Short mmCIF file of C-alpha atoms and ligand atoms in Angstrom, two decimals:
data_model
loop_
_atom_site.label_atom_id
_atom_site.label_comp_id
_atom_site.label_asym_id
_atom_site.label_seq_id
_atom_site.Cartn_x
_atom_site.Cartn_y
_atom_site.Cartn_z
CA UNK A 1253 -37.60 52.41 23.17
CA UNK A 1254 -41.04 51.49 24.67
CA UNK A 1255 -42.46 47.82 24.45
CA UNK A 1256 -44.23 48.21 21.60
CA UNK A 1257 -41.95 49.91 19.52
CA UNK A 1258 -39.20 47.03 20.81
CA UNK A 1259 -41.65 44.35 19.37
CA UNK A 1260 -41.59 46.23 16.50
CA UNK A 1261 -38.21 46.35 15.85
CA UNK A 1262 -37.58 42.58 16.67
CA UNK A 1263 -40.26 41.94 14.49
CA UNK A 1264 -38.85 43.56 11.35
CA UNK A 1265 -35.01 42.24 12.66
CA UNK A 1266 -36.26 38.60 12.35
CA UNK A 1267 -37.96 39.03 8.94
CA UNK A 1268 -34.48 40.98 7.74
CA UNK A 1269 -32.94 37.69 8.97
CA UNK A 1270 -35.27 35.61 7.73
CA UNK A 1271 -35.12 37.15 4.13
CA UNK A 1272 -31.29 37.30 4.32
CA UNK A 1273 -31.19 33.71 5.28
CA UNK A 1274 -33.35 32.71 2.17
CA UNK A 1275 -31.67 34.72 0.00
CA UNK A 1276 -28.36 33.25 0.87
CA UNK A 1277 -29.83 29.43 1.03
CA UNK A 1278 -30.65 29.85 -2.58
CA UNK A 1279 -27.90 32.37 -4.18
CA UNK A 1280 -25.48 29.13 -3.74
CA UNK A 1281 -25.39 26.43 -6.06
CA UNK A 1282 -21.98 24.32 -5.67
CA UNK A 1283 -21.97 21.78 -8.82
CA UNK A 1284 -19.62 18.61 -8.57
CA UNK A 1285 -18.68 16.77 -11.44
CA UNK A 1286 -16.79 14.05 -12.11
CA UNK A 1287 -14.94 12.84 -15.74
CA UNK A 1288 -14.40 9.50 -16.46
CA UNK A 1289 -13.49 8.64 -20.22
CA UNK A 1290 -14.75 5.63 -21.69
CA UNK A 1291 -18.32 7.01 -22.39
CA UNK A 1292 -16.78 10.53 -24.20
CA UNK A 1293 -17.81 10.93 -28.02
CA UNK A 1294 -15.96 10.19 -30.48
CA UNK A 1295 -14.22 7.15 -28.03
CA UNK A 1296 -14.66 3.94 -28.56
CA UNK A 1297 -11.09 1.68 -27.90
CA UNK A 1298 -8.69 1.65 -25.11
CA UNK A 1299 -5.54 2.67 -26.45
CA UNK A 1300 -7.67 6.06 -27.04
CA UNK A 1301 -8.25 6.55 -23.14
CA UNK A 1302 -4.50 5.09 -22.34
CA UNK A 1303 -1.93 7.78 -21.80
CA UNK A 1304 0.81 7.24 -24.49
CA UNK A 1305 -1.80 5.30 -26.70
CA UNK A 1306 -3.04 6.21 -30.12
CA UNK A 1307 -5.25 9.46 -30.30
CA UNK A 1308 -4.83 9.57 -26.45
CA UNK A 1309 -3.98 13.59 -27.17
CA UNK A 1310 -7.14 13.85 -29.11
CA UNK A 1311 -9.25 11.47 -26.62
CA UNK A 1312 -7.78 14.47 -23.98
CA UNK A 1313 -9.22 17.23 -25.70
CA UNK A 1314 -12.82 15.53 -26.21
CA UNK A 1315 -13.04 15.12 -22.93
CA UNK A 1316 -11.90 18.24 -21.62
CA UNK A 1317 -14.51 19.79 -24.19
CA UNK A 1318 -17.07 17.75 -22.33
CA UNK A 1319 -16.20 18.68 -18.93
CA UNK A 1320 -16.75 22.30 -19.92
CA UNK A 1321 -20.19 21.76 -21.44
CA UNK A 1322 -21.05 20.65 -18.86
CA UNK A 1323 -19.30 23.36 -16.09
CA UNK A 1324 -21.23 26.22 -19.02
CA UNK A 1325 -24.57 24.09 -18.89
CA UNK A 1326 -24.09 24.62 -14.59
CA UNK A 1327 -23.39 28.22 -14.86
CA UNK A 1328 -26.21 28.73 -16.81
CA UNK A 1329 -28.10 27.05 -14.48
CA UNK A 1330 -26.78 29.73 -11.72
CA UNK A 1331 -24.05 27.60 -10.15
CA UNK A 1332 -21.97 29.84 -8.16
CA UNK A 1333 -19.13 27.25 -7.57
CA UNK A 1334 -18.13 24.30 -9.71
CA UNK A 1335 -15.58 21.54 -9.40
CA UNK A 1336 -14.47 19.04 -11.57
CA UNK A 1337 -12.57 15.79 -10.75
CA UNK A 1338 -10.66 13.77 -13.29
CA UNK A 1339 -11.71 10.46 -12.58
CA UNK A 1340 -9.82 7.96 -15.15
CA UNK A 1341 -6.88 5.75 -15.32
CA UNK A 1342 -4.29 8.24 -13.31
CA UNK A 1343 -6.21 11.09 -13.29
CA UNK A 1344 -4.42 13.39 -15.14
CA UNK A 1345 -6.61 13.59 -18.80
CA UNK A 1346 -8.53 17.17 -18.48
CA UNK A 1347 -5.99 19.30 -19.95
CA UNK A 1348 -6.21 22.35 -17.18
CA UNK A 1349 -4.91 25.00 -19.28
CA UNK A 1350 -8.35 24.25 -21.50
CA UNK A 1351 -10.91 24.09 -18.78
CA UNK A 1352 -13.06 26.84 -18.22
CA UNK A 1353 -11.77 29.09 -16.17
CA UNK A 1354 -14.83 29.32 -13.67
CA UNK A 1355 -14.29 25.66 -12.40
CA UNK A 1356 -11.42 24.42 -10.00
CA UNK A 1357 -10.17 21.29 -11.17
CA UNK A 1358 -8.81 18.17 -8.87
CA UNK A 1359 -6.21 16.20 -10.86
CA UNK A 1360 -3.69 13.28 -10.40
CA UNK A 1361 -4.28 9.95 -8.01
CA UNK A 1362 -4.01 8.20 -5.94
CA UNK A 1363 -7.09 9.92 -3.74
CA UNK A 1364 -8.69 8.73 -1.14
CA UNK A 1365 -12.18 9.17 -2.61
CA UNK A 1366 -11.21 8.30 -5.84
CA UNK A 1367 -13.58 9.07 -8.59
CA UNK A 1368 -15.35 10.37 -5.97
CA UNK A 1369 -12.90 12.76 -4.40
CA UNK A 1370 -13.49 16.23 -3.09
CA UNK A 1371 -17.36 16.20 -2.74
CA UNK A 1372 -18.96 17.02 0.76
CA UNK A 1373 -22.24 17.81 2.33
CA UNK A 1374 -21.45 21.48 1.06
CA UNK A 1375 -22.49 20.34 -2.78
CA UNK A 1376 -26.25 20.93 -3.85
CA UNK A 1377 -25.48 18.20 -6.75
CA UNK A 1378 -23.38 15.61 -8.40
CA UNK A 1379 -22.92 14.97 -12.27
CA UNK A 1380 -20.93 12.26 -14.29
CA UNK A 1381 -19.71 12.86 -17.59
CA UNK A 1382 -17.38 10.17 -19.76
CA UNK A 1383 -18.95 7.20 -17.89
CA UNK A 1384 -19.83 3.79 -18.97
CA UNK A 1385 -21.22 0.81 -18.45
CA UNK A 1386 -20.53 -1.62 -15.66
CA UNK A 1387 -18.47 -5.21 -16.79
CA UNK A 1388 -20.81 -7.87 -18.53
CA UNK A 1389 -23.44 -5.29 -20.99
CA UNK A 1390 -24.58 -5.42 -24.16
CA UNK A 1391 -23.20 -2.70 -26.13
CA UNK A 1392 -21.22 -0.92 -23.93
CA UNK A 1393 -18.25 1.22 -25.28
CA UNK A 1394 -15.62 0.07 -23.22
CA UNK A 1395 -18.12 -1.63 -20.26
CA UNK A 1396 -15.71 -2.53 -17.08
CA UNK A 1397 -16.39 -2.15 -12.98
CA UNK A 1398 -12.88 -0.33 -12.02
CA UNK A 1399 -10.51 -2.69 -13.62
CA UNK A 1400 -10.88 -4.49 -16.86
CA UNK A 1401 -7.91 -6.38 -15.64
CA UNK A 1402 -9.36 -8.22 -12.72
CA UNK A 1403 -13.29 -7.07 -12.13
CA UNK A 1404 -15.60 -9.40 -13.40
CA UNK A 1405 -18.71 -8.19 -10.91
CA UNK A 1406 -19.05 -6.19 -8.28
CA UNK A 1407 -22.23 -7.09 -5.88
CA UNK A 1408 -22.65 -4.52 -3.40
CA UNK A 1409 -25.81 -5.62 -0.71
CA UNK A 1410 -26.71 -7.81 -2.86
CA UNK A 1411 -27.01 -5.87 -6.08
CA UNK A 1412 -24.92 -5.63 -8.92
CA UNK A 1413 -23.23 -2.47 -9.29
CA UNK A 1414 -20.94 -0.24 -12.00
CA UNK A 1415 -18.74 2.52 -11.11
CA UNK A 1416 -21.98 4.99 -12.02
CA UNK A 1417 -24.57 3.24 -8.84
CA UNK A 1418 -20.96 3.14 -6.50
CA UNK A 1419 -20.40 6.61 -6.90
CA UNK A 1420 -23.94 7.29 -6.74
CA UNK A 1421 -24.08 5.83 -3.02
CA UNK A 1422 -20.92 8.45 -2.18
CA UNK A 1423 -22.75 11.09 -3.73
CA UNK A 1424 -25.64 9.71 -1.42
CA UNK A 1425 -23.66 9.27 1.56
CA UNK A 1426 -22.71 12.71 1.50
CA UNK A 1427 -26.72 14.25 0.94
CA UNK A 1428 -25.92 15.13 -2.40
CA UNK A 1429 -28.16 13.76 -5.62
CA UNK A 1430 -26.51 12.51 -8.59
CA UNK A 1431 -28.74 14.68 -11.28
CA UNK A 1432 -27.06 14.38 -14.48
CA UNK A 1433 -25.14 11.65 -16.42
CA UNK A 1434 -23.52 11.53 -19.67
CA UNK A 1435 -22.10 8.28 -21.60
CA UNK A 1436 -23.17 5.70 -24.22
CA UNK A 1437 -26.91 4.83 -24.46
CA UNK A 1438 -27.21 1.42 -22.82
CA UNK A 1439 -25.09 3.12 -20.02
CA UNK A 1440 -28.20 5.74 -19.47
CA UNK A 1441 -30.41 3.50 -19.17
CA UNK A 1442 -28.67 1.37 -16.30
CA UNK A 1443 -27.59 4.55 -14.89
CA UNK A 1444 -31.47 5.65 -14.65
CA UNK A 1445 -32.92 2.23 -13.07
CA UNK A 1446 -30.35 2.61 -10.90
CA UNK A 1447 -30.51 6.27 -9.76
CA UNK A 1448 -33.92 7.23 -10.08
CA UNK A 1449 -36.34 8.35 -12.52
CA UNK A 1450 -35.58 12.33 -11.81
CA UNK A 1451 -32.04 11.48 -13.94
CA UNK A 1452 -31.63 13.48 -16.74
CA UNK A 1453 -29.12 11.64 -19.39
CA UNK A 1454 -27.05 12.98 -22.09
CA UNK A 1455 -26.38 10.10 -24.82
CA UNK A 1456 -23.40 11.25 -27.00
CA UNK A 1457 -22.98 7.69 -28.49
CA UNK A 1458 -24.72 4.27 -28.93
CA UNK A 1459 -22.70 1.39 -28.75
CA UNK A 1460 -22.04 -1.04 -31.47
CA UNK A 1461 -20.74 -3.61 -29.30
CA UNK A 1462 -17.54 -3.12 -27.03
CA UNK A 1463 -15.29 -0.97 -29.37
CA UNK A 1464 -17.26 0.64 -31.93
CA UNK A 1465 -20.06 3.17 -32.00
CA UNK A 1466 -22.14 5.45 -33.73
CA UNK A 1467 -21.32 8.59 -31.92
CA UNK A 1468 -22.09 12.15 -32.09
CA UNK A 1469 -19.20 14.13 -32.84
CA UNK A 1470 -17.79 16.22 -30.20
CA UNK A 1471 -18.66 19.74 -31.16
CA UNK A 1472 -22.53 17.82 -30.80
CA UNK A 1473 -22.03 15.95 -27.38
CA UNK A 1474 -21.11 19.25 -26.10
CA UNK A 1475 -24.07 21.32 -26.96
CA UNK A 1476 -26.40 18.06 -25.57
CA UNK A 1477 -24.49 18.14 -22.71
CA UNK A 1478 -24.51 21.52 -21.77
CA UNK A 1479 -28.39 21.73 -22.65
CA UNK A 1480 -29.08 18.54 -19.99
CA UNK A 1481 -26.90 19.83 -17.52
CA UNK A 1482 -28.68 23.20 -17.10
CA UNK A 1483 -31.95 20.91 -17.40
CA UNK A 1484 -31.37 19.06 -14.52
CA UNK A 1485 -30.14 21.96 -12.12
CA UNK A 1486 -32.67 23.73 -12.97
CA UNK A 1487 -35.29 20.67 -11.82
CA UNK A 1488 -33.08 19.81 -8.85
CA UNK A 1489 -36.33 20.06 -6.77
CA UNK A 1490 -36.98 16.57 -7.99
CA UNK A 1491 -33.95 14.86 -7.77
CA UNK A 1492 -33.70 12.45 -4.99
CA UNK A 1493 -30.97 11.62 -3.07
CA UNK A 1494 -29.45 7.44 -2.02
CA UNK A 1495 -28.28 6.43 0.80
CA UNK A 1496 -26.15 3.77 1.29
CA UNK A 1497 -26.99 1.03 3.21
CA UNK A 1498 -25.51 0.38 6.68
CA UNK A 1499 -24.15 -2.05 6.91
CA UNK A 1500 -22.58 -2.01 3.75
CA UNK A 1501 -21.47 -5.45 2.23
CA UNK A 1502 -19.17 -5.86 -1.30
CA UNK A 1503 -18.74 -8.90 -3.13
CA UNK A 1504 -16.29 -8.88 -5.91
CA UNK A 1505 -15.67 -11.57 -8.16
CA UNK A 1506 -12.10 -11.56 -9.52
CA UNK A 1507 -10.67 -12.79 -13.49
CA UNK A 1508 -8.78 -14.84 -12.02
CA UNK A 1509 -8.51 -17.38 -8.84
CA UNK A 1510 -5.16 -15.56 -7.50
CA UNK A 1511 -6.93 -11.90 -7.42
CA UNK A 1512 -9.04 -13.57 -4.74
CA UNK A 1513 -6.12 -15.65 -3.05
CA UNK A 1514 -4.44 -12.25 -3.10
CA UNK A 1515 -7.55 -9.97 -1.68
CA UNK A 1516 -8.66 -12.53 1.18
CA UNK A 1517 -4.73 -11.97 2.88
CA UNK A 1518 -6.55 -8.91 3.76
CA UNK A 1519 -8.20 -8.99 7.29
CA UNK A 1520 -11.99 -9.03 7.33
CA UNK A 1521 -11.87 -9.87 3.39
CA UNK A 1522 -13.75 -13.28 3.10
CA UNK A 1523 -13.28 -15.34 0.34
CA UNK A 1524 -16.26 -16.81 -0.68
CA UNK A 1525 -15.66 -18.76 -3.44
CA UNK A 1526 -12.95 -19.28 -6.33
CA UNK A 1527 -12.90 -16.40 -8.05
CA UNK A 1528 -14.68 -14.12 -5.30
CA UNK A 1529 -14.29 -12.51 -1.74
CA UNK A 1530 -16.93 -10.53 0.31
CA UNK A 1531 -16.07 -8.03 3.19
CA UNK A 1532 -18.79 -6.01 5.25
CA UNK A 1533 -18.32 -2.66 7.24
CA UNK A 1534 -20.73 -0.34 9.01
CA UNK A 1535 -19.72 2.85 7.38
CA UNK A 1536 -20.18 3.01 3.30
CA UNK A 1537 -16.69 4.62 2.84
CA UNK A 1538 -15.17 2.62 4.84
CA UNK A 1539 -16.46 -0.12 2.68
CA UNK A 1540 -15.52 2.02 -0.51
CA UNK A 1541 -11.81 2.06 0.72
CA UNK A 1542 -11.26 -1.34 1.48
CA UNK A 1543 -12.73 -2.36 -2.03
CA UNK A 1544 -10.13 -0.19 -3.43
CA UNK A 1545 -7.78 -1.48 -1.22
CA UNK A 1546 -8.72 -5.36 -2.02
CA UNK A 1547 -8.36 -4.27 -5.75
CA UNK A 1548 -4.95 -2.76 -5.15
CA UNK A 1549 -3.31 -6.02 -3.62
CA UNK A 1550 -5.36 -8.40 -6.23
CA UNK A 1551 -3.85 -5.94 -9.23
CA UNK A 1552 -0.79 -7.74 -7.73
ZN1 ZN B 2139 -12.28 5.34 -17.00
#
């Protein structure tokens, strides 16, 4: 081959590459979702998201129905992989032999990650369906920060934080933007201010104060949520993306004076007042671990 034809040929090899590499980059669209409970239609007290309570069977199904919505609404979208993560109480609610068959599902705790578990810097975008309120809102089905039992805030640099803005900063921590949320009304809107303006909410209920609402019924929360989901993947150009902080510093405040006598026997846990302990680390989930940790021994 003489010079020219050699530049030639390099020259049409790096725009093959260069094509191939862009068709690649955006054939892939890997879709993570998480499914809390509280913030499903048709939900509205805790014996319904309890295993062994009271319509816990049906509760099951709701959500499971949700979780596929929203796995249809990403394959619409052109997600080529999808996985979902059952993120309440143990873990073990999405009834597997329902779930579409085009997601993998992660089941049963503990995990390190928690609600949280499974995502990496491979995921193009996070999602949160069944979620709700953090502890201390106006009418919030079922509000809480991790445990109704012993959270009564959760301060993290500062700011006051639910489950939705923790898991946001994993999602962040990670690259990935949270782009889609699903719950009660009041828990949209704090999701949004929280998130970003680029969040696209599906509200499947409104809350009439803790345990009551008037709530679409499930066949309905599944079409909205499948219609938002695809919505939002399909303006993932605007979503942005939150870091965490480094360094990252909790403060929870505890029920109860023994949940913080219990939590500050941990090392590096402060306590920093009656009810409430504060710990610092440079890495977020290394912060994220030790809250779960501190919760753990205070549960005690
Ligand atoms: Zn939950």
């Amino acid at each position: 081959m003489n010079r020219q034809g050699f530049s030639i040929a390099a020259l049409l090899l790096a725009s093959l590459l260069f094509l191939q590499f862009n068709a690649s980059a955006s054939d892939q669209l890997s879709v993570y979702i998480s499914v809390d409970m509280e913030g499903v239609a048709g939900v509205v007290a805790s014996d319904q998201v309890r295993a062994g309570g009271q319509d816990y069977q049906l509760a099951r199904q709701w959500t499971t129905s949700e979780a596929n919505a929203a796995i249809q609404g990403a394959l619409d979208a052109g997600a080529t992989e999808v996985v979902v993560n059952d993120s309440h109480g143990g873990m073990r609610n999405i009834i597997a032999s329902d779930l579409h068959p085009e997601a993998r599902l992660i089941t049963g705790s503990p995990k390190p990650l928690s609600m949280m578990e499974g995502l990496d810097e491979s995921f193009d975008a996070v999602i949160f369906i069944g979620y709700h309120t953090k502890a201390g809102s106006f009418d919030g089905v079922l509000d809480h920060t991790y445990s109704s039992a012993s959270v009564f805030s959760l301060k993290v640099n500062g700011t006051e934080m639910g489950e939705a803005e923790v898991n946001s900063l994993i999602a962040g921590y990670f690259g990935v933007p949270v782009v889609m949320v699903a719950g009660d009304k009041n828990f949209c809107e704090q999701a949004r201010e929280m998130i970003g303006d680029h969040l696209v909410t599906a509200a499947v209920k409104e809350g009439i104060g803790r345990t009551a609402a008037n709530t679409l019924v499930p066949v309905r929360a599944a079409e909205l949520i499948r219609e938002k989901t695809t919505e939002a993947l399909n303006g993932l150009g605007n979503a942005q993306v939150r870091h965490p902080e480094s360094p990252a510093v909790f403060e929870v405040t505890f029920l109860y004076s023994a949940q913080a006598e219990a939590a500050e026997l941990i090392p590096d846990v402060k306590r920093t007042g009656p009810r409430s302990v504060e710990f610092t680390r440079d890495d977020f989930i290394e912060a994220f671990k030790l809250f779960r940790a501190v919760l753990l021994v205070a549960r005690n």
